[in-house]
Amino acid sequence: MTTPTQALGLILDHVRPRPAQRLPLEQVLGLAVAEDQRSPSTVPPFTNSAMDGYAVRAADLAEACGTHPIRLHVLGDLAAGGVARCAVGPGQALRIMTGAPMPEGADSVVPVEDTIRGEAWVQMDRPLRAGIHIRLAGEDLRQGQLLVSAGQGLRPGEIGVLAAAGMASLPVHPRVRVAVLTTGDELVDVSEPPGPGRIRDANIHAVCAQVFACGAIPVPFPRVPDHRETLMEVLRQALENDVVLTTGGISVGDYDFMKAMLEELGAERVFWKVAQKPGGPLGFWMLGGTPIFGLPGNPVAAMLMVEEYVRPALRKLMGFTNLYRPVAEAILEGGWSGKVGDKRTTFLRVTTRREAGVLRARLTGPQGSGILSSMLLANALAVIPEGSDRVEPDGTVWLHLTEEAEDH
Ligand code: AMP
Ligand code: MG
């Protein structure tokens, strides 16, 4: 059986970033930039005042003190957005607001709170360091400076910098559209009371939410009954999207048609079944360049598969360099024991917290694959390697930290 590492490797070998598009700055939040972006301009473009105060020549105030205050002649006022019409000469000052360009001749700004203001003069009673309270042209960004690297995700901070540098649009990898299909005769909509033998469709909501959280666009399809022809028809429509995710019907039950239908449609099977718990029957196909993930129906397993396999694939398709969650070592309070001799990797849902600089994890509760409530409060997955059937109380485990920190 394919190991989790092999499965992920196979998936990533089959997907390539979608072609880049130039999009306006207001549409790029969370997307990966397609090429290195260098600043086309110098920021700030001119040397300007960092305070509301007076632009002066520091040398004029060298002798100022409480007993011998110095008065300078005020030439006028300069607001942000204006330009000084005259230079500041010896014995002179210009009243200046934050962000206004420094006038010729002046080298420093005295904050207004350190002055006494008269009719056409201003008085100071202490010297100041030359160059203080001014912002030099180019001290923030140099022209040609690397701002973001290819494959880096754009956050509000990057967007602000790109705007200041004058980049109204940039090449990014677009969001991918992900068809999400849930299958099963037993499923009803969350808004319906489930009749005898029926259950609510949790996957359509959980999986679409995960896809959305990856920065992709979920395209939910109406629930598909366990009926060959209907499934075939819906799969055809789903294949109009960039990626197809299906849940259920992928196992070996009498009504599990997913594998057969995909292969009848001509999809190339890359693998089916991964040696992991929860999970197992994860299938991955390619059809005409479209990746298709057949996820198990079991909601815990389906979500785990999206987290571990679909998310890195979507990130690769969307051009991100960093495909994975942060990994960290933690102490597993209470330990864990599984099936002796199990050859599968186990993913445990845990709640993690940092205490005195040490990560401590605790199981979210019972870990059965039917226990969806194990997702509540989970902020990491503990990965127990194959062949390991127990973790001693306070033993160490590796975590995939799933809590959104940066991402897309
Ligand atoms: P299957 O893979 O279709 O055999 O489904 C495995 C288990 O997951 C069964 O108990 C199904 O009832 C359940 N299941 C399948 N799909 C969903 C879904 N969309 N929401 C909630 N449970 C599901
Ligand atoms: Mg089913």
Short mmCIF file of C-alpha atoms and ligand atoms in Angstrom, two decimals:
data_model
loop_
_atom_site.label_atom_id
_atom_site.label_comp_id
_atom_site.label_asym_id
_atom_site.label_seq_id
_atom_site.Cartn_x
_atom_site.Cartn_y
_atom_site.Cartn_z
CA MET A 1 0.00 0.00 0.00
CA THR A 2 1.15 3.56 -0.72
CA THR A 3 2.61 5.33 2.31
CA PRO A 4 1.49 8.89 3.13
CA THR A 5 4.87 10.25 1.98
CA GLN A 6 4.68 8.35 -1.31
CA ALA A 7 1.07 9.43 -1.86
CA LEU A 8 1.89 13.09 -1.35
CA GLY A 9 4.93 12.78 -3.60
CA LEU A 10 2.85 11.20 -6.38
CA ILE A 11 0.17 13.88 -6.10
CA LEU A 12 2.65 16.75 -6.21
CA ASP A 13 4.44 15.18 -9.19
CA HIS A 14 1.18 15.41 -11.13
CA VAL A 15 0.21 19.01 -10.49
CA ARG A 16 1.78 22.21 -11.84
CA PRO A 17 1.03 25.81 -10.95
CA ARG A 18 -1.74 27.33 -13.06
CA PRO A 19 -0.58 30.02 -15.49
CA ALA A 20 -0.13 33.44 -13.93
CA GLN A 21 -2.52 36.33 -14.51
CA ARG A 22 -2.02 40.02 -13.98
CA LEU A 23 -4.56 41.13 -11.38
CA PRO A 24 -5.25 44.51 -9.76
CA LEU A 25 -3.84 44.96 -6.29
CA GLU A 26 -7.28 44.81 -4.68
CA GLN A 27 -7.72 41.22 -5.89
CA VAL A 28 -4.42 39.64 -4.85
CA LEU A 29 -4.80 39.14 -1.10
CA GLY A 30 -3.86 35.55 -0.25
CA LEU A 31 -2.49 34.73 -3.71
CA ALA A 32 1.06 33.73 -4.59
CA VAL A 33 3.02 36.15 -6.71
CA ALA A 34 4.28 34.57 -9.95
CA GLU A 35 7.60 36.43 -10.31
CA ASP A 36 9.98 38.32 -8.05
CA GLN A 37 8.70 41.87 -7.57
CA ARG A 38 11.18 44.72 -7.23
CA SER A 39 10.27 48.24 -6.25
CA PRO A 40 9.89 50.46 -9.32
CA SER A 41 10.30 53.53 -7.14
CA THR A 42 11.98 55.13 -4.18
CA VAL A 43 9.89 55.51 -1.00
CA PRO A 44 9.59 58.07 0.39
CA PRO A 45 10.15 59.87 -2.90
CA PHE A 46 11.47 63.01 -1.14
CA THR A 47 12.98 63.88 2.23
CA ASN A 48 10.15 65.03 4.49
CA SER A 49 9.26 65.98 8.01
CA ALA A 50 8.51 63.22 10.52
CA MET A 51 6.82 65.63 12.94
CA ASP A 52 4.56 68.65 13.06
CA GLY A 53 7.01 71.43 13.97
CA TYR A 54 9.59 73.74 12.43
CA ALA A 55 12.15 72.97 9.74
CA VAL A 56 15.39 74.57 10.91
CA ARG A 57 19.17 74.55 10.49
CA ALA A 58 20.47 72.64 13.54
CA ALA A 59 23.58 74.85 13.68
CA ASP A 60 21.33 77.84 14.47
CA LEU A 61 20.26 76.22 17.75
CA ALA A 62 23.66 74.92 18.87
CA GLU A 63 23.88 77.49 21.68
CA ALA A 64 20.22 77.40 22.75
CA CYS A 65 19.55 76.80 26.46
CA GLY A 66 17.00 77.71 29.13
CA THR A 67 18.73 80.94 30.00
CA HIS A 68 19.53 81.83 26.38
CA PRO A 69 16.63 80.71 24.18
CA ILE A 70 17.02 81.33 20.47
CA ARG A 71 14.39 82.90 18.26
CA LEU A 72 14.13 82.11 14.57
CA HIS A 73 12.15 84.07 12.01
CA VAL A 74 9.24 81.98 10.64
CA LEU A 75 8.97 82.17 6.85
CA GLY A 76 5.54 80.61 6.60
CA ASP A 77 3.59 77.36 6.74
CA LEU A 78 3.99 74.12 4.79
CA ALA A 79 1.31 71.44 4.87
CA ALA A 80 1.66 67.83 3.65
CA GLY A 81 1.12 67.83 -0.10
CA GLY A 82 2.67 71.31 -0.51
CA VAL A 83 6.13 72.33 -1.69
CA ALA A 84 8.23 75.08 -0.07
CA ARG A 85 8.63 78.14 -2.27
CA CYS A 86 11.77 79.43 -0.55
CA ALA A 87 14.84 78.05 1.20
CA VAL A 88 15.46 78.26 4.94
CA GLY A 89 18.45 80.51 5.57
CA PRO A 90 20.44 81.12 8.76
CA GLY A 91 18.20 82.43 11.56
CA GLN A 92 15.07 81.24 9.76
CA ALA A 93 12.51 78.44 10.20
CA LEU A 94 9.54 77.12 8.25
CA ARG A 95 6.49 75.80 10.06
CA ILE A 96 6.08 72.29 8.63
CA MET A 97 3.59 69.44 8.98
CA THR A 98 4.31 65.70 9.06
CA GLY A 99 4.93 64.42 5.54
CA ALA A 100 5.64 67.81 3.96
CA PRO A 101 8.88 67.95 1.93
CA MET A 102 11.84 69.46 3.73
CA PRO A 103 12.68 72.90 2.34
CA GLU A 104 16.12 73.69 0.93
CA GLY A 105 18.55 74.78 3.61
CA ALA A 106 16.83 73.12 6.58
CA ASP A 107 18.32 69.90 7.98
CA SER A 108 16.20 69.13 11.04
CA VAL A 109 12.75 69.52 12.52
CA VAL A 110 11.95 70.84 15.98
CA PRO A 111 8.70 69.27 17.22
CA VAL A 112 6.03 71.87 17.87
CA GLU A 113 5.80 70.81 21.53
CA ASP A 114 9.42 71.92 22.07
CA THR A 115 8.78 75.49 20.91
CA ILE A 116 7.17 78.73 21.95
CA ARG A 117 5.39 80.37 19.09
CA GLY A 118 5.17 84.09 18.45
CA GLU A 119 3.70 86.29 15.70
CA ALA A 120 6.42 85.70 13.09
CA TRP A 121 8.94 83.92 15.22
CA VAL A 122 9.48 80.69 17.08
CA GLN A 123 11.63 80.19 20.15
CA MET A 124 13.59 77.12 21.27
CA ASP A 125 15.59 76.62 24.44
CA ARG A 126 17.71 73.61 23.57
CA PRO A 127 19.90 72.40 20.72
CA LEU A 128 18.99 69.43 18.55
CA ARG A 129 20.86 66.80 16.61
CA ALA A 130 21.26 67.66 12.94
CA GLY A 131 19.03 65.42 10.83
CA ILE A 132 16.55 64.67 13.59
CA HIS A 133 12.82 64.21 12.88
CA ILE A 134 13.21 63.95 9.15
CA ARG A 135 12.58 60.97 6.87
CA LEU A 136 15.13 60.64 4.12
CA ALA A 137 14.17 59.99 0.52
CA GLY A 138 14.50 56.25 -0.10
CA GLU A 139 14.99 55.29 3.53
CA ASP A 140 11.98 52.95 3.33
CA LEU A 141 12.30 51.41 -0.15
CA ARG A 142 15.09 51.69 -2.68
CA GLN A 143 14.31 51.49 -6.37
CA GLY A 144 15.02 47.91 -7.50
CA GLN A 145 14.75 46.49 -3.99
CA LEU A 146 13.21 42.99 -3.82
CA LEU A 147 9.77 43.29 -2.23
CA VAL A 148 8.26 39.83 -2.69
CA SER A 149 9.69 36.64 -4.17
CA ALA A 150 8.05 34.34 -6.68
CA GLY A 151 5.84 31.86 -4.86
CA GLN A 152 5.35 34.05 -1.80
CA GLY A 153 1.78 34.60 -0.54
CA LEU A 154 0.51 38.17 -0.38
CA ARG A 155 -0.70 39.41 3.00
CA PRO A 156 -2.06 42.85 3.89
CA GLY A 157 1.48 43.98 4.78
CA GLU A 158 2.87 43.07 1.36
CA ILE A 159 -0.11 44.71 -0.33
CA GLY A 160 0.53 47.97 1.53
CA VAL A 161 4.19 47.98 0.48
CA LEU A 162 3.33 47.20 -3.14
CA ALA A 163 0.82 50.06 -3.15
CA ALA A 164 3.37 52.49 -1.70
CA ALA A 165 5.83 51.41 -4.38
CA GLY A 166 3.27 52.13 -7.11
CA MET A 167 2.41 48.63 -8.28
CA ALA A 168 -1.24 48.82 -9.28
CA SER A 169 -1.33 45.24 -10.58
CA LEU A 170 0.91 42.21 -10.49
CA PRO A 171 1.27 38.71 -11.91
CA VAL A 172 -0.20 36.13 -9.54
CA HIS A 173 -1.35 32.55 -9.76
CA PRO A 174 -5.14 32.61 -9.74
CA ARG A 175 -7.33 30.78 -7.24
CA VAL A 176 -8.31 27.34 -8.47
CA ARG A 177 -11.94 26.22 -8.73
CA VAL A 178 -12.53 23.01 -6.85
CA ALA A 179 -15.65 20.94 -7.51
CA VAL A 180 -16.84 19.24 -4.31
CA LEU A 181 -19.16 16.24 -4.65
CA THR A 182 -20.60 14.22 -1.81
CA THR A 183 -22.11 10.85 -2.52
CA GLY A 184 -24.38 8.54 -0.58
CA ASP A 185 -28.07 7.60 -0.60
CA GLU A 186 -28.12 8.10 3.16
CA LEU A 187 -27.28 11.80 3.04
CA VAL A 188 -29.68 14.69 3.61
CA ASP A 189 -29.08 18.42 3.66
CA VAL A 190 -28.17 20.01 6.98
CA SER A 191 -31.51 21.86 6.90
CA GLU A 192 -33.56 18.65 6.62
CA PRO A 193 -34.52 16.33 9.46
CA PRO A 194 -32.83 13.02 8.63
CA GLY A 195 -35.45 10.29 8.24
CA PRO A 196 -34.88 6.66 9.29
CA GLY A 197 -31.45 5.45 8.20
CA ARG A 198 -30.40 8.88 6.97
CA ILE A 199 -27.67 11.23 8.21
CA ARG A 200 -26.77 14.81 7.48
CA ASP A 201 -24.18 15.60 4.84
CA ALA A 202 -21.33 16.98 6.91
CA ASN A 203 -18.70 16.65 4.21
CA ILE A 204 -20.09 19.17 1.77
CA HIS A 205 -19.70 21.88 4.41
CA ALA A 206 -16.47 20.67 5.98
CA VAL A 207 -14.65 20.07 2.71
CA CYS A 208 -15.86 23.29 1.05
CA ALA A 209 -14.73 25.19 4.15
CA GLN A 210 -11.30 23.57 3.96
CA VAL A 211 -10.99 24.40 0.27
CA PHE A 212 -11.96 27.99 0.98
CA ALA A 213 -9.46 28.18 3.84
CA CYS A 214 -6.75 27.10 1.36
CA GLY A 215 -7.55 30.19 -0.72
CA ALA A 216 -9.24 28.17 -3.47
CA ILE A 217 -12.83 28.49 -4.68
CA PRO A 218 -15.10 25.63 -3.62
CA VAL A 219 -17.82 24.72 -6.09
CA PRO A 220 -20.31 22.58 -4.15
CA PHE A 221 -22.40 20.16 -6.20
CA PRO A 222 -25.81 18.82 -5.21
CA ARG A 223 -25.50 15.52 -3.32
CA VAL A 224 -25.06 12.52 -5.60
CA PRO A 225 -27.04 9.33 -4.94
CA ASP A 226 -25.25 5.97 -5.17
CA HIS A 227 -26.35 5.51 -8.75
CA ARG A 228 -23.87 4.83 -11.55
CA GLU A 229 -25.38 6.93 -14.34
CA THR A 230 -26.08 9.92 -12.11
CA LEU A 231 -22.58 9.79 -10.70
CA MET A 232 -21.13 9.60 -14.20
CA GLU A 233 -23.13 12.63 -15.31
CA VAL A 234 -22.17 14.71 -12.27
CA LEU A 235 -18.51 13.77 -12.63
CA ARG A 236 -18.58 15.02 -16.22
CA GLN A 237 -19.87 18.40 -15.04
CA ALA A 238 -17.44 18.49 -12.13
CA LEU A 239 -14.53 17.99 -14.54
CA GLU A 240 -15.15 21.48 -15.93
CA ASN A 241 -13.35 22.75 -12.80
CA ASP A 242 -9.62 22.82 -12.07
CA VAL A 243 -9.78 20.11 -9.42
CA VAL A 244 -12.42 17.56 -8.44
CA LEU A 245 -12.97 16.28 -4.90
CA THR A 246 -15.48 13.57 -4.18
CA THR A 247 -16.37 11.99 -0.87
CA GLY A 248 -17.74 8.51 -0.29
CA GLY A 249 -18.24 5.54 -2.54
CA ILE A 250 -14.51 4.98 -2.87
CA SER A 251 -14.26 1.82 -0.78
CA VAL A 252 -15.20 -1.77 -1.54
CA GLY A 253 -18.90 -1.67 -0.62
CA ASP A 254 -21.56 -2.88 -3.06
CA TYR A 255 -22.55 0.72 -3.82
CA ASP A 256 -19.06 2.18 -4.07
CA PHE A 257 -18.99 3.20 -7.73
CA MET A 258 -16.51 6.04 -7.68
CA LYS A 259 -13.42 4.12 -8.86
CA ALA A 260 -15.27 2.34 -11.63
CA MET A 261 -16.98 5.50 -12.90
CA LEU A 262 -13.78 7.56 -12.91
CA GLU A 263 -11.95 4.89 -14.81
CA GLU A 264 -14.84 4.50 -17.25
CA LEU A 265 -14.49 8.23 -17.91
CA GLY A 266 -10.84 7.60 -18.82
CA ALA A 267 -9.18 8.88 -15.65
CA GLU A 268 -5.67 7.55 -15.04
CA ARG A 269 -5.36 6.04 -11.57
CA VAL A 270 -2.22 7.23 -9.82
CA PHE A 271 -2.91 5.37 -6.57
CA TRP A 272 -5.75 4.10 -4.48
CA LYS A 273 -5.49 3.54 -0.73
CA VAL A 274 -2.94 5.05 1.59
CA ALA A 275 -1.49 3.23 4.60
CA GLN A 276 -2.88 5.59 7.21
CA LYS A 277 -5.51 5.92 9.92
CA PRO A 278 -8.01 7.44 9.75
CA GLY A 279 -8.40 7.18 6.05
CA GLY A 280 -7.30 4.35 3.92
CA PRO A 281 -9.35 4.57 0.77
CA LEU A 282 -7.99 7.75 -0.73
CA GLY A 283 -7.76 7.59 -4.50
CA PHE A 284 -6.00 9.98 -6.84
CA TRP A 285 -6.62 10.19 -10.57
CA MET A 286 -5.67 12.49 -13.42
CA LEU A 287 -7.98 13.16 -16.33
CA GLY A 288 -6.81 15.50 -19.08
CA GLY A 289 -4.69 17.50 -16.65
CA THR A 290 -7.40 17.68 -13.98
CA PRO A 291 -6.52 16.14 -10.64
CA ILE A 292 -9.31 14.11 -9.04
CA PHE A 293 -9.26 13.14 -5.39
CA GLY A 294 -11.60 10.36 -4.30
CA LEU A 295 -11.87 10.98 -0.56
CA PRO A 296 -13.39 8.53 1.89
CA GLY A 297 -16.96 9.23 3.02
CA ASN A 298 -16.18 9.16 6.68
CA PRO A 299 -16.03 12.85 7.61
CA VAL A 300 -12.96 12.62 9.88
CA ALA A 301 -11.05 10.74 7.20
CA ALA A 302 -12.23 13.06 4.43
CA MET A 303 -11.10 16.15 6.33
CA LEU A 304 -7.79 14.60 7.21
CA MET A 305 -7.15 13.73 3.60
CA VAL A 306 -7.96 17.26 2.51
CA GLU A 307 -5.58 18.60 5.12
CA GLU A 308 -2.69 16.28 4.36
CA TYR A 309 -2.97 15.77 0.59
CA VAL A 310 -5.41 18.15 -1.08
CA ARG A 311 -4.16 21.30 0.63
CA PRO A 312 -0.52 20.94 -0.53
CA ALA A 313 -1.77 20.13 -4.03
CA LEU A 314 -4.02 23.21 -4.13
CA ARG A 315 -1.15 25.34 -2.88
CA LYS A 316 1.12 23.99 -5.59
CA LEU A 317 -1.54 24.67 -8.23
CA MET A 318 -1.85 28.20 -6.88
CA GLY A 319 1.90 28.74 -7.18
CA PHE A 320 2.96 28.82 -3.54
CA THR A 321 6.54 27.83 -2.76
CA ASN A 322 5.70 26.74 0.76
CA LEU A 323 3.16 23.93 0.50
CA TYR A 324 3.15 22.63 4.04
CA ARG A 325 2.04 23.47 7.53
CA PRO A 326 4.70 24.19 10.11
CA VAL A 327 6.02 21.08 11.82
CA ALA A 328 6.96 20.97 15.50
CA GLU A 329 7.86 18.51 18.19
CA ALA A 330 5.57 18.34 21.22
CA ILE A 331 4.95 16.45 24.40
CA LEU A 332 1.85 14.27 24.22
CA GLU A 333 0.24 14.46 27.63
CA GLY A 334 -1.51 11.22 28.52
CA GLY A 335 0.22 9.36 25.69
CA TRP A 336 -1.63 7.15 23.22
CA SER A 337 -1.93 3.49 22.36
CA GLY A 338 -3.04 1.96 19.09
CA LYS A 339 -3.24 -1.40 17.43
CA VAL A 340 -0.13 -3.51 17.98
CA GLY A 341 1.79 -4.25 14.78
CA ASP A 342 -0.18 -1.70 12.72
CA LYS A 343 1.72 -0.89 9.54
CA ARG A 344 -0.11 2.38 9.04
CA THR A 345 0.67 5.98 9.94
CA THR A 346 -1.82 7.38 12.43
CA PHE A 347 -2.98 10.99 12.53
CA LEU A 348 -4.29 12.07 15.92
CA ARG A 349 -6.31 15.22 16.44
CA VAL A 350 -4.75 17.20 19.27
CA THR A 351 -5.06 20.52 21.02
CA THR A 352 -1.70 22.14 21.47
CA ARG A 353 -0.55 24.89 23.74
CA ARG A 354 2.82 26.37 24.62
CA GLU A 355 3.88 26.23 28.25
CA ALA A 356 7.21 27.65 29.41
CA GLY A 357 8.40 27.53 25.81
CA VAL A 358 7.46 23.85 25.37
CA LEU A 359 4.65 22.65 23.11
CA ARG A 360 2.26 20.35 24.93
CA ALA A 361 -0.41 18.43 23.05
CA ARG A 362 -3.46 16.59 24.30
CA LEU A 363 -5.85 14.35 22.36
CA THR A 364 -9.11 16.13 21.57
CA GLY A 365 -11.01 13.08 22.85
CA PRO A 366 -11.74 9.61 21.46
CA GLN A 367 -9.95 9.18 18.15
CA GLY A 368 -12.22 6.72 16.36
CA SER A 369 -12.60 7.51 12.69
CA GLY A 370 -16.34 7.93 13.23
CA ILE A 371 -15.84 10.53 15.96
CA LEU A 372 -16.16 13.80 14.09
CA SER A 373 -16.22 15.72 17.35
CA SER A 374 -12.50 14.94 17.60
CA MET A 375 -12.14 17.89 15.21
CA LEU A 376 -13.48 20.31 17.80
CA LEU A 377 -10.63 22.34 19.29
CA ALA A 378 -8.04 20.45 17.21
CA ASN A 379 -5.25 22.81 16.19
CA ALA A 380 -2.71 20.22 15.14
CA LEU A 381 -2.34 16.64 13.93
CA ALA A 382 0.10 14.38 15.74
CA VAL A 383 1.73 12.05 13.24
CA ILE A 384 2.48 8.62 14.67
CA PRO A 385 4.78 6.78 12.30
CA GLU A 386 3.95 3.32 10.95
CA GLY A 387 5.02 0.50 13.22
CA SER A 388 4.62 2.61 16.33
CA ASP A 389 1.67 1.46 18.44
CA ARG A 390 2.07 3.61 21.51
CA VAL A 391 3.33 6.89 22.85
CA GLU A 392 4.20 6.90 26.56
CA PRO A 393 2.55 9.61 28.68
CA ASP A 394 4.58 12.79 28.09
CA GLY A 395 6.37 11.09 25.20
CA THR A 396 7.36 13.16 22.16
CA VAL A 397 5.37 13.38 18.94
CA TRP A 398 5.70 15.34 15.70
CA LEU A 399 2.90 17.73 14.92
CA HIS A 400 1.53 19.31 11.79
CA LEU A 401 0.30 22.64 13.10
CA THR A 402 -2.98 23.19 11.29
CA GLU A 403 -4.06 26.40 12.92
CA GLU A 404 -4.06 29.12 10.31
CA ALA A 405 -1.12 31.30 11.07
CA GLU A 406 0.06 32.78 7.71
CA ASP A 407 -1.09 30.72 4.81
CA HIS A 408 -1.97 31.37 1.26
P1 AMP B 1 -18.55 5.53 2.20
O1 AMP B 1 -17.11 5.89 1.98
O2 AMP B 1 -19.45 6.09 1.16
O3 AMP B 1 -18.71 4.08 2.41
O4 AMP B 1 -18.95 6.23 3.57
C1 AMP B 1 -18.29 5.89 4.79
C2 AMP B 1 -19.06 6.41 5.96
O5 AMP B 1 -19.09 7.84 5.93
C3 AMP B 1 -20.49 5.99 6.01
O6 AMP B 1 -20.85 5.78 7.35
C4 AMP B 1 -21.23 7.16 5.43
O7 AMP B 1 -22.56 7.24 5.87
C5 AMP B 1 -20.42 8.31 5.93
N1 AMP B 1 -20.52 9.43 5.03
C6 AMP B 1 -20.32 9.37 3.70
N2 AMP B 1 -20.45 10.58 3.15
C7 AMP B 1 -20.77 11.42 4.16
C8 AMP B 1 -21.06 12.81 4.20
N3 AMP B 1 -21.04 13.55 3.10
N4 AMP B 1 -21.32 13.36 5.41
C9 AMP B 1 -21.35 12.60 6.51
N5 AMP B 1 -21.08 11.29 6.53
C10 AMP B 1 -20.81 10.69 5.35
MG MG B 2 -21.32 5.72 0.55
#
